[in-house]
Amino acid sequence: MRAIAILLCLLLPITSGADADTSKFTITVAGLRAGSMTVKSEEGGGVYKVNASARSSGIAAAFMDLWADGGVNGRVSGSSYRPSVFVEQVKGRKGLKKRTFRYNGNGVPTITHDPARPPGKRRDYHASPSAQGGTLDPLTAAYAILRDRPADEGC
């Protein structure tokens, strides 16, 4: 029930003054259509929201029915993003998986998996979760790179 509430919050419009955008991408492999992705975003009033959906299609869909849906919302100031909640669901070869990132006030994410993953052995090269403040979820990172922006903010 909590997951449904989070997904509904991600789908609600931000404000009437927000800039909305929809982008569509075709995914090809060796010139053959393998999938499609749609990204819908809104940004305004210091907040942002992004929803994305990817589906296998063409030759890839004949072999595997794969899809991924994700959504994130958070705060934005200029080109600096601070996600609040990121939720994704992925249907792959091993079934349906869900992952949620919840960010605390310091920008440190707590990540949950459904189904739960078995605890892994902590390695010395693993980054400490408390040192992850200011990191971005995958969808915010992709949006920050791919979104339309003024020419003076380009690379």
C-alpha atoms as an extended CHARMM CRD file, in Angstrom:
* protein
*
       155  EXT
         1         1  MET       CA              0.0000000000        0.0000000000        0.0000000000  PROA      1               0.0000000000
         2         2  ARG       CA              2.8790000000        2.3610000000        0.8100000000  PROA      2               0.0000000000
         3         3  ALA       CA              4.3880000000        1.7010000000       -2.6270000000  PROA      3               0.0000000000
         4         4  ILE       CA              1.1100000000        2.6550000000       -4.3130000000  PROA      4               0.0000000000
         5         5  ALA       CA              1.0120000000        5.9380000000       -2.3740000000  PROA      5               0.0000000000
         6         6  ILE       CA              4.5910000000        6.7430000000       -3.4120000000  PROA      6               0.0000000000
         7         7  LEU       CA              3.8640000000        5.9530000000       -7.0740000000  PROA      7               0.0000000000
         8         8  LEU       CA              0.7460000000        8.1570000000       -6.9850000000  PROA      8               0.0000000000
         9         9  CYS       CA              2.7690000000       11.0390000000       -5.5490000000  PROA      9               0.0000000000
        10        10  LEU       CA              5.2890000000       10.6190000000       -8.3440000000  PROA      10              0.0000000000
        11        11  LEU       CA              2.5190000000       10.7570000000      -10.9530000000  PROA      11              0.0000000000
        12        12  LEU       CA              0.7490000000       13.8750000000       -9.6300000000  PROA      12              0.0000000000
        13        13  PRO       CA              1.5240000000       17.1830000000      -11.3380000000  PROA      13              0.0000000000
        14        14  ILE       CA              3.9810000000       19.4520000000       -9.5160000000  PROA      14              0.0000000000
        15        15  THR       CA              2.4800000000       22.9090000000      -10.0380000000  PROA      15              0.0000000000
        16        16  SER       CA              0.5660000000       24.7090000000      -12.7440000000  PROA      16              0.0000000000
        17        17  GLY       CA              3.6850000000       26.8250000000      -13.4470000000  PROA      17              0.0000000000
        18        18  ALA       CA              6.0040000000       23.8760000000      -14.0760000000  PROA      18              0.0000000000
        19        19  ASP       CA              7.7620000000       23.3720000000      -17.4000000000  PROA      19              0.0000000000
        20        20  ALA       CA              6.6880000000       19.9980000000      -18.7880000000  PROA      20              0.0000000000
        21        21  ASP       CA              8.5490000000       17.9880000000      -21.4000000000  PROA      21              0.0000000000
        22        22  THR       CA              8.1620000000       14.5960000000      -23.0780000000  PROA      22              0.0000000000
        23        23  SER       CA             11.0640000000       12.9000000000      -24.8650000000  PROA      23              0.0000000000
        24        24  LYS       CA             10.9190000000        9.6870000000      -26.8770000000  PROA      24              0.0000000000
        25        25  PHE       CA             13.9130000000        7.5450000000      -27.7450000000  PROA      25              0.0000000000
        26        26  THR       CA             14.3410000000        4.5170000000      -30.0050000000  PROA      26              0.0000000000
        27        27  ILE       CA             16.8570000000        1.9180000000      -28.8800000000  PROA      27              0.0000000000
        28        28  THR       CA             18.6700000000        0.1110000000      -31.6810000000  PROA      28              0.0000000000
        29        29  VAL       CA             21.2620000000       -2.6400000000      -31.7240000000  PROA      29              0.0000000000
        30        30  ALA       CA             23.2610000000       -3.1550000000      -34.9210000000  PROA      30              0.0000000000
        31        31  GLY       CA             20.6760000000       -1.0650000000      -36.7540000000  PROA      31              0.0000000000
        32        32  LEU       CA             17.7190000000       -3.1450000000      -35.5610000000  PROA      32              0.0000000000
        33        33  ARG       CA             15.0050000000       -1.7540000000      -33.3160000000  PROA      33              0.0000000000
        34        34  ALA       CA             15.3400000000       -3.3080000000      -29.8520000000  PROA      34              0.0000000000
        35        35  GLY       CA             13.1890000000       -1.0230000000      -27.7260000000  PROA      35              0.0000000000
        36        36  SER       CA             11.7610000000        2.3650000000      -26.9520000000  PROA      36              0.0000000000
        37        37  MET       CA             11.8900000000        4.7500000000      -24.0300000000  PROA      37              0.0000000000
        38        38  THR       CA              9.6580000000        7.6630000000      -23.0610000000  PROA      38              0.0000000000
        39        39  VAL       CA             10.6840000000       10.2460000000      -20.4740000000  PROA      39              0.0000000000
        40        40  LYS       CA              8.1720000000       12.7390000000      -19.0680000000  PROA      40              0.0000000000
        41        41  SER       CA              9.4510000000       15.5310000000      -16.8610000000  PROA      41              0.0000000000
        42        42  GLU       CA              8.2360000000       18.6080000000      -15.0430000000  PROA      42              0.0000000000
        43        43  GLU       CA             10.3800000000       21.2230000000      -13.3970000000  PROA      43              0.0000000000
        44        44  GLY       CA              9.3620000000       24.4320000000      -11.6790000000  PROA      44              0.0000000000
        45        45  GLY       CA              9.0540000000       26.1880000000       -8.3510000000  PROA      45              0.0000000000
        46        46  GLY       CA             12.2450000000       24.5610000000       -7.0710000000  PROA      46              0.0000000000
        47        47  VAL       CA             10.9790000000       20.9950000000       -7.5900000000  PROA      47              0.0000000000
        48        48  TYR       CA             11.2670000000       18.3960000000      -10.3450000000  PROA      48              0.0000000000
        49        49  LYS       CA              9.5430000000       15.1560000000      -11.2670000000  PROA      49              0.0000000000
        50        50  VAL       CA             10.5900000000       12.6210000000      -13.9020000000  PROA      50              0.0000000000
        51        51  ASN       CA              8.8060000000        9.4550000000      -15.0460000000  PROA      51              0.0000000000
        52        52  ALA       CA             10.3530000000        7.0770000000      -17.5500000000  PROA      52              0.0000000000
        53        53  SER       CA              9.2010000000        3.9260000000      -19.2740000000  PROA      53              0.0000000000
        54        54  ALA       CA             11.2770000000        1.5750000000      -21.4320000000  PROA      54              0.0000000000
        55        55  ARG       CA              9.9840000000       -1.4380000000      -23.3600000000  PROA      55              0.0000000000
        56        56  SER       CA             11.5480000000       -4.0610000000      -25.5700000000  PROA      56              0.0000000000
        57        57  SER       CA             10.2150000000       -4.0210000000      -29.1190000000  PROA      57              0.0000000000
        58        58  GLY       CA             11.0410000000       -5.2420000000      -32.5680000000  PROA      58              0.0000000000
        59        59  ILE       CA             13.3420000000       -8.2450000000      -32.7620000000  PROA      59              0.0000000000
        60        60  ALA       CA             14.2060000000       -8.0580000000      -29.0490000000  PROA      60              0.0000000000
        61        61  ALA       CA             10.5410000000       -8.3760000000      -28.0330000000  PROA      61              0.0000000000
        62        62  ALA       CA             10.2820000000      -11.5670000000      -30.0700000000  PROA      62              0.0000000000
        63        63  PHE       CA             12.8530000000      -13.1420000000      -27.7500000000  PROA      63              0.0000000000
        64        64  MET       CA             12.2250000000      -11.3610000000      -24.4270000000  PROA      64              0.0000000000
        65        65  ASP       CA              9.3910000000       -9.2500000000      -23.0520000000  PROA      65              0.0000000000
        66        66  LEU       CA             11.3550000000       -6.7400000000      -20.9720000000  PROA      66              0.0000000000
        67        67  TRP       CA             10.2060000000       -3.4520000000      -19.4850000000  PROA      67              0.0000000000
        68        68  ALA       CA             11.1970000000       -0.9020000000      -16.8780000000  PROA      68              0.0000000000
        69        69  ASP       CA              9.2050000000        1.9150000000      -15.2890000000  PROA      69              0.0000000000
        70        70  GLY       CA             10.6470000000        4.4980000000      -12.9480000000  PROA      70              0.0000000000
        71        71  GLY       CA              9.8200000000        7.7610000000      -11.2800000000  PROA      71              0.0000000000
        72        72  VAL       CA             11.6200000000       10.3080000000       -9.1280000000  PROA      72              0.0000000000
        73        73  ASN       CA             10.8160000000       13.6020000000       -7.4930000000  PROA      73              0.0000000000
        74        74  GLY       CA             12.9430000000       16.0540000000       -5.5990000000  PROA      74              0.0000000000
        75        75  ARG       CA             14.2310000000       19.6130000000       -5.3650000000  PROA      75              0.0000000000
        76        76  VAL       CA             16.2170000000       21.5500000000       -7.9410000000  PROA      76              0.0000000000
        77        77  SER       CA             18.2120000000       24.7570000000       -7.8120000000  PROA      77              0.0000000000
        78        78  GLY       CA             19.7710000000       25.7820000000      -11.1200000000  PROA      78              0.0000000000
        79        79  SER       CA             21.3940000000       22.5990000000      -12.4030000000  PROA      79              0.0000000000
        80        80  SER       CA             21.7580000000       21.0240000000       -8.9420000000  PROA      80              0.0000000000
        81        81  TYR       CA             19.3310000000       18.1660000000       -8.2310000000  PROA      81              0.0000000000
        82        82  ARG       CA             18.4450000000       16.6450000000       -4.8310000000  PROA      82              0.0000000000
        83        83  PRO       CA             16.1730000000       13.6250000000       -5.2230000000  PROA      83              0.0000000000
        84        84  SER       CA             13.6760000000       12.7520000000       -2.4730000000  PROA      84              0.0000000000
        85        85  VAL       CA             12.2570000000        9.3990000000       -3.6290000000  PROA      85              0.0000000000
        86        86  PHE       CA             13.0930000000        7.1980000000       -6.6150000000  PROA      86              0.0000000000
        87        87  VAL       CA             11.0360000000        4.0770000000       -7.4200000000  PROA      87              0.0000000000
        88        88  GLU       CA             11.6040000000        1.6240000000      -10.2590000000  PROA      88              0.0000000000
        89        89  GLN       CA             10.0170000000       -1.6340000000      -11.3570000000  PROA      89              0.0000000000
        90        90  VAL       CA             11.7770000000       -3.8720000000      -13.8490000000  PROA      90              0.0000000000
        91        91  LYS       CA             10.5000000000       -7.0070000000      -15.5510000000  PROA      91              0.0000000000
        92        92  GLY       CA             13.4380000000       -9.0030000000      -16.7760000000  PROA      92              0.0000000000
        93        93  ARG       CA             14.2610000000      -12.6180000000      -17.4960000000  PROA      93              0.0000000000
        94        94  LYS       CA             14.1580000000      -13.4020000000      -13.7690000000  PROA      94              0.0000000000
        95        95  GLY       CA             10.7580000000      -11.8110000000      -13.1240000000  PROA      95              0.0000000000
        96        96  LEU       CA              9.5650000000       -8.5670000000      -11.5670000000  PROA      96              0.0000000000
        97        97  LYS       CA             11.8720000000       -6.5690000000       -9.3000000000  PROA      97              0.0000000000
        98        98  LYS       CA             11.3010000000       -3.2880000000       -7.4960000000  PROA      98              0.0000000000
        99        99  ARG       CA             13.8660000000       -0.9010000000       -6.0640000000  PROA      99              0.0000000000
       100       100  THR       CA             13.2690000000        2.2340000000       -3.9840000000  PROA      100             0.0000000000
       101       101  PHE       CA             15.7450000000        4.9520000000       -2.9950000000  PROA      101             0.0000000000
       102       102  ARG       CA             14.6720000000        7.2290000000       -0.1310000000  PROA      102             0.0000000000
       103       103  TYR       CA             16.9790000000       10.1650000000        0.5580000000  PROA      103             0.0000000000
       104       104  ASN       CA             17.4400000000       11.6630000000        4.0280000000  PROA      104             0.0000000000
       105       105  GLY       CA             18.0660000000       15.3610000000        4.7400000000  PROA      105             0.0000000000
       106       106  ASN       CA             21.7940000000       14.9390000000        4.0180000000  PROA      106             0.0000000000
       107       107  GLY       CA             21.1090000000       13.3750000000        0.6210000000  PROA      107             0.0000000000
       108       108  VAL       CA             22.1210000000        9.8680000000        1.7430000000  PROA      108             0.0000000000
       109       109  PRO       CA             19.9700000000        7.1910000000        0.0900000000  PROA      109             0.0000000000
       110       110  THR       CA             18.4360000000        4.1840000000        1.7930000000  PROA      110             0.0000000000
       111       111  ILE       CA             17.8510000000        1.5470000000       -0.8860000000  PROA      111             0.0000000000
       112       112  THR       CA             15.2940000000       -1.2400000000       -0.5560000000  PROA      112             0.0000000000
       113       113  HSD       CA             14.7520000000       -4.1640000000       -2.9150000000  PROA      113             0.0000000000
       114       114  ASP       CA             11.6210000000       -6.2520000000       -3.4750000000  PROA      114             0.0000000000
       115       115  PRO       CA             12.1600000000       -9.1290000000       -3.4460000000  PROA      115             0.0000000000
       116       116  ALA       CA             14.7890000000       -8.5570000000       -0.7900000000  PROA      116             0.0000000000
       117       117  ARG       CA             18.3420000000       -9.3520000000       -1.8120000000  PROA      117             0.0000000000
       118       118  PRO       CA             20.4540000000      -11.6100000000        0.3580000000  PROA      118             0.0000000000
       119       119  PRO       CA             23.0020000000       -9.6780000000        2.3980000000  PROA      119             0.0000000000
       120       120  GLY       CA             26.3050000000       -9.4530000000        0.6100000000  PROA      120             0.0000000000
       121       121  LYS       CA             29.7320000000       -9.5290000000        2.1120000000  PROA      121             0.0000000000
       122       122  ARG       CA             31.0230000000       -5.9940000000        2.6650000000  PROA      122             0.0000000000
       123       123  ARG       CA             34.2810000000       -5.4190000000        0.8100000000  PROA      123             0.0000000000
       124       124  ASP       CA             36.8990000000       -2.8470000000        1.6910000000  PROA      124             0.0000000000
       125       125  TYR       CA             36.4580000000       -1.1680000000       -1.7070000000  PROA      125             0.0000000000
       126       126  HSD       CA             32.6990000000       -0.6290000000       -1.1570000000  PROA      126             0.0000000000
       127       127  ALA       CA             31.7760000000        2.9870000000       -0.4750000000  PROA      127             0.0000000000
       128       128  SER       CA             30.3670000000        3.6060000000        2.9790000000  PROA      128             0.0000000000
       129       129  PRO       CA             26.6180000000        4.3820000000        2.7660000000  PROA      129             0.0000000000
       130       130  SER       CA             27.0930000000        7.4100000000        5.0630000000  PROA      130             0.0000000000
       131       131  ALA       CA             29.6060000000        8.8280000000        2.5540000000  PROA      131             0.0000000000
       132       132  GLN       CA             27.0300000000        8.7120000000       -0.2530000000  PROA      132             0.0000000000
       133       133  GLY       CA             25.4900000000       12.1340000000        0.5120000000  PROA      133             0.0000000000
       134       134  GLY       CA             24.6900000000       14.1450000000       -2.5960000000  PROA      134             0.0000000000
       135       135  THR       CA             24.5620000000       11.1250000000       -4.9050000000  PROA      135             0.0000000000
       136       136  LEU       CA             21.8640000000       10.8230000000       -7.5580000000  PROA      136             0.0000000000
       137       137  ASP       CA             19.5470000000        7.9880000000       -8.4760000000  PROA      137             0.0000000000
       138       138  PRO       CA             19.8850000000        6.6020000000      -12.0380000000  PROA      138             0.0000000000
       139       139  LEU       CA             16.8480000000        8.4730000000      -13.4220000000  PROA      139             0.0000000000
       140       140  THR       CA             17.8300000000       11.8930000000      -12.0590000000  PROA      140             0.0000000000
       141       141  ALA       CA             21.3510000000       11.4020000000      -13.4330000000  PROA      141             0.0000000000
       142       142  ALA       CA             19.9910000000       10.4990000000      -16.8930000000  PROA      142             0.0000000000
       143       143  TYR       CA             17.5260000000       13.4000000000      -16.8360000000  PROA      143             0.0000000000
       144       144  ALA       CA             20.2130000000       15.9040000000      -15.8120000000  PROA      144             0.0000000000
       145       145  ILE       CA             22.3080000000       14.8120000000      -18.8070000000  PROA      145             0.0000000000
       146       146  LEU       CA             19.5740000000       14.3980000000      -21.4510000000  PROA      146             0.0000000000
       147       147  ARG       CA             17.1540000000       17.2320000000      -20.6150000000  PROA      147             0.0000000000
       148       148  ASP       CA             16.7690000000       20.3030000000      -22.7760000000  PROA      148             0.0000000000
       149       149  ARG       CA             18.7250000000       23.2090000000      -21.3530000000  PROA      149             0.0000000000
       150       150  PRO       CA             19.8550000000       26.6660000000      -22.4210000000  PROA      150             0.0000000000
       151       151  ALA       CA             22.8930000000       26.7740000000      -24.7070000000  PROA      151             0.0000000000
       152       152  ASP       CA             25.0240000000       28.4790000000      -22.0270000000  PROA      152             0.0000000000
       153       153  GLU       CA             24.5710000000       25.3880000000      -19.7810000000  PROA      153             0.0000000000
       154       154  GLY       CA             25.8230000000       23.0040000000      -22.4740000000  PROA      154             0.0000000000
       155       155  CYS       CA             29.0860000000       21.1060000000      -22.2860000000  PROA      155             0.0000000000
